[in-house]
XYZ file of C-alpha atoms in Angstrom:
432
model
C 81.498 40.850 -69.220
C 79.554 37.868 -68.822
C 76.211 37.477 -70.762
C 73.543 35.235 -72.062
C 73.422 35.303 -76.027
C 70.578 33.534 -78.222
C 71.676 33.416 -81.560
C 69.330 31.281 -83.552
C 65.673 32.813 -83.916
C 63.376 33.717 -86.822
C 61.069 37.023 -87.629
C 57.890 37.361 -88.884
C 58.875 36.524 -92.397
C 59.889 32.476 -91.916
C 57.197 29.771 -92.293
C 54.957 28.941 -88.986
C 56.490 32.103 -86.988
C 54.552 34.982 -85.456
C 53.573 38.556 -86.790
C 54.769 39.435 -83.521
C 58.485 38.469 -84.630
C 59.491 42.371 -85.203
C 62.537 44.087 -83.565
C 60.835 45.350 -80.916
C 58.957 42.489 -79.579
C 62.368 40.581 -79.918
C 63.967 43.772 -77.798
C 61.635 43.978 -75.145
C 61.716 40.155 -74.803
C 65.321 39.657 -74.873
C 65.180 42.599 -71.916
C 62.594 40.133 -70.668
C 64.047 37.589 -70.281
C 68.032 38.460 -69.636
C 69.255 37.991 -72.447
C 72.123 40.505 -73.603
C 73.374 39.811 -77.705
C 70.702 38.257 -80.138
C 70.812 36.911 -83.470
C 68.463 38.915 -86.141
C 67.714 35.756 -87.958
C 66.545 35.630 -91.584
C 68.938 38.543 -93.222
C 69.068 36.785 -96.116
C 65.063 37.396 -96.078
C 64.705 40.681 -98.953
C 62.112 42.303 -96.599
C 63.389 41.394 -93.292
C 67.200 42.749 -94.514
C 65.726 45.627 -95.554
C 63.942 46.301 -92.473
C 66.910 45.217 -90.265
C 69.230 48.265 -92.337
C 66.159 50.761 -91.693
C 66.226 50.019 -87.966
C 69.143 48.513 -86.760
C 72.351 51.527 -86.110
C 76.194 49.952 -85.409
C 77.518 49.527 -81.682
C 79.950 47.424 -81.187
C 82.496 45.452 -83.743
C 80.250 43.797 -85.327
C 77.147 44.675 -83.496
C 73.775 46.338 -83.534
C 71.160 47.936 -81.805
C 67.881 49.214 -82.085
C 67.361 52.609 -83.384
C 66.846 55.233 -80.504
C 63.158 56.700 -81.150
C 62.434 52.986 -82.006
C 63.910 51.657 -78.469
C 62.923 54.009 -76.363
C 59.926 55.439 -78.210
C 55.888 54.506 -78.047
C 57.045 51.402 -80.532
C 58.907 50.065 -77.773
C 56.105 49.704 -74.886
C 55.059 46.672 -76.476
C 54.760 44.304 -73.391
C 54.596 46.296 -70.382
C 56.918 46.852 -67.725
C 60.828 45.881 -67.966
C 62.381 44.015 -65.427
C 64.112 45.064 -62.576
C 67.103 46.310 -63.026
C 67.048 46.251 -67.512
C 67.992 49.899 -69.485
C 66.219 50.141 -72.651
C 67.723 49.243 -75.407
C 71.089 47.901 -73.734
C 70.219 44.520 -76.088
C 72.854 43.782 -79.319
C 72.286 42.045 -82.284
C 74.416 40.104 -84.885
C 73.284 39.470 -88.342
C 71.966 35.775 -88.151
C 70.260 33.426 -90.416
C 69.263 30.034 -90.554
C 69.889 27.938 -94.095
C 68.213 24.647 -95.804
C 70.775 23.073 -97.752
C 68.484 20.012 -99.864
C 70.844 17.821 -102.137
C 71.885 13.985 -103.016
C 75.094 12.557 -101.452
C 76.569 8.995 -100.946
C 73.096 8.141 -102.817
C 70.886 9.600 -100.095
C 69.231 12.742 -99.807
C 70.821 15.201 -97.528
C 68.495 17.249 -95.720
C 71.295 20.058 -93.164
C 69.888 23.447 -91.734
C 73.195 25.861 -90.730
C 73.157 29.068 -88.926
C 75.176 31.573 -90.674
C 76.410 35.084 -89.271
C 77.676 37.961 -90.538
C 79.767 40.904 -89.128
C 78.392 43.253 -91.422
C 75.724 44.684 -93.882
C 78.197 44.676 -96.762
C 79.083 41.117 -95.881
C 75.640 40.196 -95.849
C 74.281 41.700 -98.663
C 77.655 39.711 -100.691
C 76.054 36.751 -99.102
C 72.416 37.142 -100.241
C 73.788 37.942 -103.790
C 75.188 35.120 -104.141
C 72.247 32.542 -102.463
C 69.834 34.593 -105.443
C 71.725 32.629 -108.078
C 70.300 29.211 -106.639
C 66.755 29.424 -104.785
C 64.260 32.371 -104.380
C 65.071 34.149 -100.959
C 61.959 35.701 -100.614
C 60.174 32.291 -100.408
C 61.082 31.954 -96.890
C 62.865 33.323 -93.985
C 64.951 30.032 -93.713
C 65.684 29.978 -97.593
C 65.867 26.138 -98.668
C 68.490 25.298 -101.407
C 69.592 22.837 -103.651
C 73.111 22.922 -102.427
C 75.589 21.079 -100.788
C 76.362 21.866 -97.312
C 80.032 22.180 -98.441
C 79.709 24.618 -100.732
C 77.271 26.869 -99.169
C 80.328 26.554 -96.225
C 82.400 28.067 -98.643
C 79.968 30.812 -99.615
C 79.265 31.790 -96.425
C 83.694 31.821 -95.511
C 84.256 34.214 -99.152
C 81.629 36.433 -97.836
C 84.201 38.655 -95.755
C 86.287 38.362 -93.020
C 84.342 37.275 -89.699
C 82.004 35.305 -91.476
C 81.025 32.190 -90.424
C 79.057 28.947 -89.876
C 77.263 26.839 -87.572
C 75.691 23.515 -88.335
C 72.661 23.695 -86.692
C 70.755 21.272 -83.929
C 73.271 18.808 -84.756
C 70.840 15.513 -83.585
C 68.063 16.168 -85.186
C 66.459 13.469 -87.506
C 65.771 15.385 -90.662
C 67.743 18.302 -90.789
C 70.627 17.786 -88.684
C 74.424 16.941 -89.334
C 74.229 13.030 -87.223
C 70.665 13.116 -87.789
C 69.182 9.816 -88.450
C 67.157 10.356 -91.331
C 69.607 12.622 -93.795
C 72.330 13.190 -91.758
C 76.164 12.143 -91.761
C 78.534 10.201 -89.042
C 81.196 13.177 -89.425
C 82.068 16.784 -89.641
C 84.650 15.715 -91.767
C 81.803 13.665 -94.452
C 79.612 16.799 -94.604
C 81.936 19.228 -95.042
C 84.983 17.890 -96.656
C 88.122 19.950 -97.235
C 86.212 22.921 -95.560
C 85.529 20.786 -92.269
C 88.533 22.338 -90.035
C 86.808 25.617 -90.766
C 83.639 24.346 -88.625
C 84.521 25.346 -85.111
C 81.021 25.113 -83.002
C 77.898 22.773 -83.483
C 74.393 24.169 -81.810
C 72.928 21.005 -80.389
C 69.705 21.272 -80.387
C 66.853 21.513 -77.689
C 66.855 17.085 -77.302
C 70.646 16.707 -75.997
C 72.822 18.685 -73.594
C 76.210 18.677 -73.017
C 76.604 15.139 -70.484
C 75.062 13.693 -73.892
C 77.897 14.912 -75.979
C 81.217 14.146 -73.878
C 80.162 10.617 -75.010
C 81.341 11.017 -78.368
C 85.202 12.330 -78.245
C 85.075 13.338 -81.997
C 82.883 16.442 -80.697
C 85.615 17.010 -78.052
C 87.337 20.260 -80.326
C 84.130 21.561 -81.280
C 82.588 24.701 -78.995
C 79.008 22.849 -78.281
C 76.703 25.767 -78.194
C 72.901 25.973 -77.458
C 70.310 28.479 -78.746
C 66.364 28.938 -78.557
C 65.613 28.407 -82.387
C 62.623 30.695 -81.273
C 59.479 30.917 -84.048
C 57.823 33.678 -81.404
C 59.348 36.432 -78.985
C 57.998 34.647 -75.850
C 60.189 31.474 -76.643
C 63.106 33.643 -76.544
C 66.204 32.355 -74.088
C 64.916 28.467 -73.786
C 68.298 27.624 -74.507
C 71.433 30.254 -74.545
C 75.171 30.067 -74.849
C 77.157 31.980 -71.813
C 79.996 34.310 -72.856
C 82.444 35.918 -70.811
C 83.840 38.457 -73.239
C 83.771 41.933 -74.464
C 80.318 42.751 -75.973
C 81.785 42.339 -79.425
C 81.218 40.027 -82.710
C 84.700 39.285 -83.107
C 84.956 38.735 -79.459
C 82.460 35.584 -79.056
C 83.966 34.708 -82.301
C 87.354 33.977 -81.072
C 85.647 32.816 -77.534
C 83.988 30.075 -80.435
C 87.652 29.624 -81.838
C 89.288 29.135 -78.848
C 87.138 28.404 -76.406
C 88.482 31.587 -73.665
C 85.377 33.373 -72.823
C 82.827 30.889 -74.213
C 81.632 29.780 -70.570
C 78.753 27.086 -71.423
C 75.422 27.072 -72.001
C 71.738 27.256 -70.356
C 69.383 24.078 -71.420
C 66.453 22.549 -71.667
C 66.325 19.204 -69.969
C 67.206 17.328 -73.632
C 64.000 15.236 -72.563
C 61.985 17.543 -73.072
C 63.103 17.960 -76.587
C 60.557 16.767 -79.117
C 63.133 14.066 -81.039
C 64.996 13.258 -77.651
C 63.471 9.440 -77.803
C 62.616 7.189 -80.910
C 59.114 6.834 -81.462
C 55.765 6.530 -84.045
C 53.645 9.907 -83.402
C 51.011 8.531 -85.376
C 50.477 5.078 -82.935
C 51.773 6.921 -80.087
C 54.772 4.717 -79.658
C 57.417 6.012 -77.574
C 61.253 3.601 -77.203
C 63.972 3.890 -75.237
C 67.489 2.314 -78.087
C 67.187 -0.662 -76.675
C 63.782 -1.326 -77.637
C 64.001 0.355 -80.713
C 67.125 -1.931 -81.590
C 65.252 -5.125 -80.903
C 62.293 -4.326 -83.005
C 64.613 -3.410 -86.178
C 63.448 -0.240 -85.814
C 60.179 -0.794 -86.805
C 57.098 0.585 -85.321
C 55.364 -2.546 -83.047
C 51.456 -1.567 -83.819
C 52.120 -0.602 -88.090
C 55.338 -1.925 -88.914
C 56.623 1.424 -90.305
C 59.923 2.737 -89.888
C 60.181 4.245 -86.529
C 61.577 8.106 -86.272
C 65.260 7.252 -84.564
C 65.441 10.017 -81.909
C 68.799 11.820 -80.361
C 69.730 9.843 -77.519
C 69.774 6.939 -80.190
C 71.759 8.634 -82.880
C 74.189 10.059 -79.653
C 74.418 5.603 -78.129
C 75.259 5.023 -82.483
C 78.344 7.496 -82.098
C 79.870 7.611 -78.561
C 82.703 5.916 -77.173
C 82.732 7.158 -74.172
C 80.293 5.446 -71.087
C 77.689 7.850 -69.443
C 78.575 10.377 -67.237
C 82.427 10.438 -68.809
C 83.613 14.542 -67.972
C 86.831 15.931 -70.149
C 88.819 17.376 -67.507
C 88.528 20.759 -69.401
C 84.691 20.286 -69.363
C 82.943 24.090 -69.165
C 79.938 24.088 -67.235
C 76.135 23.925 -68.215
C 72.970 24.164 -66.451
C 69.053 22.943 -67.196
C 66.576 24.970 -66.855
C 62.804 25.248 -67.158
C 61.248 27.831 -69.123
C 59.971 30.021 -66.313
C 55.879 30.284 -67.678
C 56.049 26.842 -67.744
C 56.992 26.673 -63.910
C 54.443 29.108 -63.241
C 51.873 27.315 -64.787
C 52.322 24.168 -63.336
C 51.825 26.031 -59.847
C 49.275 27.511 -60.847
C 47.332 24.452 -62.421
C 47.095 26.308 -65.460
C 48.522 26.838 -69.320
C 51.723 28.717 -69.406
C 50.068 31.498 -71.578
C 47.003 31.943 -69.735
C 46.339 35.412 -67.939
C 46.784 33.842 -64.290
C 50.690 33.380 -65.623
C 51.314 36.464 -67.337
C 49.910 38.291 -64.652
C 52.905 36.575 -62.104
C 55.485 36.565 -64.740
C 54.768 40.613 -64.755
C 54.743 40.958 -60.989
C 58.084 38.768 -60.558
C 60.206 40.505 -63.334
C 58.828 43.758 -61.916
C 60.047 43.222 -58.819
C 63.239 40.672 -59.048
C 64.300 41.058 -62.603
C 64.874 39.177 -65.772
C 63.629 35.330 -66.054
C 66.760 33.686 -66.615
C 68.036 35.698 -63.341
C 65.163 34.056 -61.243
C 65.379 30.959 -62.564
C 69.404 31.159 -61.799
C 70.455 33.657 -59.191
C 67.469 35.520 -57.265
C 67.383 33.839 -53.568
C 65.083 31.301 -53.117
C 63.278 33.690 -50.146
C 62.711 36.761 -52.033
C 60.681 34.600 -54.598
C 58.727 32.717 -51.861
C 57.659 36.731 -50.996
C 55.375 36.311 -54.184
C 54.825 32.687 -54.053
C 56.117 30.048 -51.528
C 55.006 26.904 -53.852
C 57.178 28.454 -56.990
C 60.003 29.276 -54.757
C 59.652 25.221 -53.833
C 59.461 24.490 -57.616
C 62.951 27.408 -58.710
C 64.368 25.210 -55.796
C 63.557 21.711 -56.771
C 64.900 22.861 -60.566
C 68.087 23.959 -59.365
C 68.785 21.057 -57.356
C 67.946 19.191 -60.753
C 65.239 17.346 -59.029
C 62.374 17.146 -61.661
C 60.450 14.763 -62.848
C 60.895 13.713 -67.114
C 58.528 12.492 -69.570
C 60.269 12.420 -72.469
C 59.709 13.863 -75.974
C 59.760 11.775 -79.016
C 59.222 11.984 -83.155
C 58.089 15.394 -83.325
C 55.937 15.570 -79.611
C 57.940 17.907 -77.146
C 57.880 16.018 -73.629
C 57.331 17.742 -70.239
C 59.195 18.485 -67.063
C 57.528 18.978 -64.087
C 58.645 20.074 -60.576
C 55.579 18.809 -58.324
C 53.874 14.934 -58.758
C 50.681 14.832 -59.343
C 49.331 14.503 -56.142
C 51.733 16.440 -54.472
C 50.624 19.323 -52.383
C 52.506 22.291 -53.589
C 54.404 24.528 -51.000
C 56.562 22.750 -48.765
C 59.808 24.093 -47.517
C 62.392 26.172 -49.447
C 66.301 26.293 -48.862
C 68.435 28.593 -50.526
C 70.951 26.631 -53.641
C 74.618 27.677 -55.255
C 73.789 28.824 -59.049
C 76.120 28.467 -61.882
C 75.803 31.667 -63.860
């Protein structure tokens, strides 16, 4: 079976993430949007656990689903209309959750975030236990702890069999692995005598998969890609592709051994808000090589600059651009589909005009990630000629970049400015 999985989100009950972050909203947007296993996020949250045992019943190994009154009952109407095509309450969970490890290292503070997953309530629950002893779980739904990323490896591997972990978005500049402000070259110098236990690395929405061949030391690591969504709408931005049983211990050997993990869905990593270096503040935005010439200071202060991913990514590889393993899997960019829409329609991607379209197209042709991927260019130009011109441009990977940079998420666009919207529309090969 071959599916899209998103397995790094957050619910209502992490910092700066909506009310609207409840299992059904996440449900009826993963339907949405095509998306077949998600990650609960935040189990080790004391509310959200408990709320995630209350409505969450066993499916597959491993897996979850909502409740039946609560999937197919009143609770579940909560956007309108399903796709084309969807069942209620076909969509599987795992238990997920994201970790802040905080601690000194090599005389720098280390600042990692992991993704950790579970097969099992019992395993969980073991988990949480143990995280109690050293910060306040409650505080957050991404719990932030004064521990090394090593030992909270170990933690997370004596929890139970099936239980593992994920270092997640690997480039970015505070919390990542290689990122440049509190990060480490290696696997092998953040985790230690645990590293061969590490397996897959989530890279993060400012690199994709051409960006990583570069550096060979990545080349036995599964590179995998979720949304890292704070609200059900952002759902799916970036997924990993499996082609397994619908099973946790399934995509966990397809993560061991790579049979069955079959790539990944992406943003365009320039549109990643750390893909470039840069100085928010004085709206400074450098490409490495300008960035290395100035010492990495910031031309108009003179303050440090925030070193981006495609920097930290030049630091590590040695491999040229464009280098392909000959057992490279497959990946494709994408554009969030509102975000199309609303550059056709000259307007915000969450403005009525949008959701109105979004409704009629999913209505009539299915999930998002299926007409951004696989619905013929022609049947989309029934509801809109200039967007079927824009799903075509994107698959052809003709867009136009303007790059994100310390903390400032940059922008793709299908159409220039002045470009009248609408021209002709041929029909393009999709990968998934």
């Amino acid at each position: 079976m071959r599916f899209h999985a998103d397995l790094h989100i957050h619910s209502r009950y992490a910092r700066a993430c909506s009310k609207d972050s409840d299992l059904e909203h996440l449900t009826w947007w993963a339907q949405r949007k095509g998306i077949a296993l998600m990650g609960t996020g935040d189990f080790t949250h004391p509310v959200w656990f408990e709320r995630l045992r209350e409505s969450l019943v066993p499916a597959e190994p491993g897996l979850f689903r909502l409740r039946e009154d609560l999937a197919s009952g009143p609770a579940a109407d909560v956007g309108g209309a399903l796709p084309a095509g969807v069942v209620p309450g076909q969509v599987r969970f795992m238990l997920s959750s994201e970790v802040s490890t905080i601690y000194r290292r090599g005389e720098r503070t280390r600042k990692i975030h992991h993704l950790v997953y579970m097969p099992g309530f019992d395993e969980a629950a073991a988990f949480n236990r143990e995280l109690e002893r050293v910060g306040d779980l409650a505080a957050d739904g991404r719990p932030v702890l004064a521990m090394d990323s090593r030992d909270l490896l170990e933690l997370t591997l004596g929890s139970g069999d099936g239980a593992y972990l994920v270092p997640a978005h690997v480039w970015t500049p505070w919390f990542g692995v290689f990122g440049s402000k509190a990060g480490f070259d290696t696997v092998e110098e953040c985790y230690g005598d645990l590293s061969e236990e590490i397996f897959a690395l989530e890279t993060g929405l400012s690199s994709d998969p051409a960006m990583n061949r570069r550096v060979s030391a990545l080349d036995r690591y599964r590179l995998v890609s979720h949304s890292d969504a704070h609200s059900p709408p952002m759902l799916g931005r970036e997924t990993t592709v499996f082609d397994t049983d619908l099973d946790y211990f399934a995509v966990l050997r397809a993560l061991r051994t790579g049979k069955g993990y079959a790539g990944t869905t992406e943003f365009f990593p320039e549109e990643g808000k750390y893909h470039l270096d840069g100085h928010r503040v004085c709206e400074v935005r450098l490409d490495p090589a300008e960035t290395r010439e100035l010492g990495g200071r910031c031309p108009v202060c003179g303050r440090l600059l925030t070193v981006g991913v495609l920097s930290r990514v030049e630091e590590l590889a040695d491999r040229p651009e464009g280098f392909r393993p000959d057992d490279a899997v497959d990946f494709r960019s994408l554009v969030p589909l509102p975000e199309i829409v609303g550059e056709v329609l000259g307007v915000g991607p969450k403005s009525k005009k949008v959701v109105k379209l979004l409704d009629e197209l999913t209505t009539a042709l299915g999930p998002e990630l299926s007409i951004l991927q696989d619905v013929p260019v022609d049947d989309i130009a029934v509801h809109s000629s200039p967007l079927a011109e824009a799903v075509d441009r994107l698959r052809r990977g003709e867009v136009i970049r303007d790059p994100g940079y310390d903390g400032t998420f940059g922008t793709i666009h299908l159409f220039a400015p002045d470009e009248p919207k609408g021209a002709g529309t041929a029909a393009a090969p999709t990968l998934f």
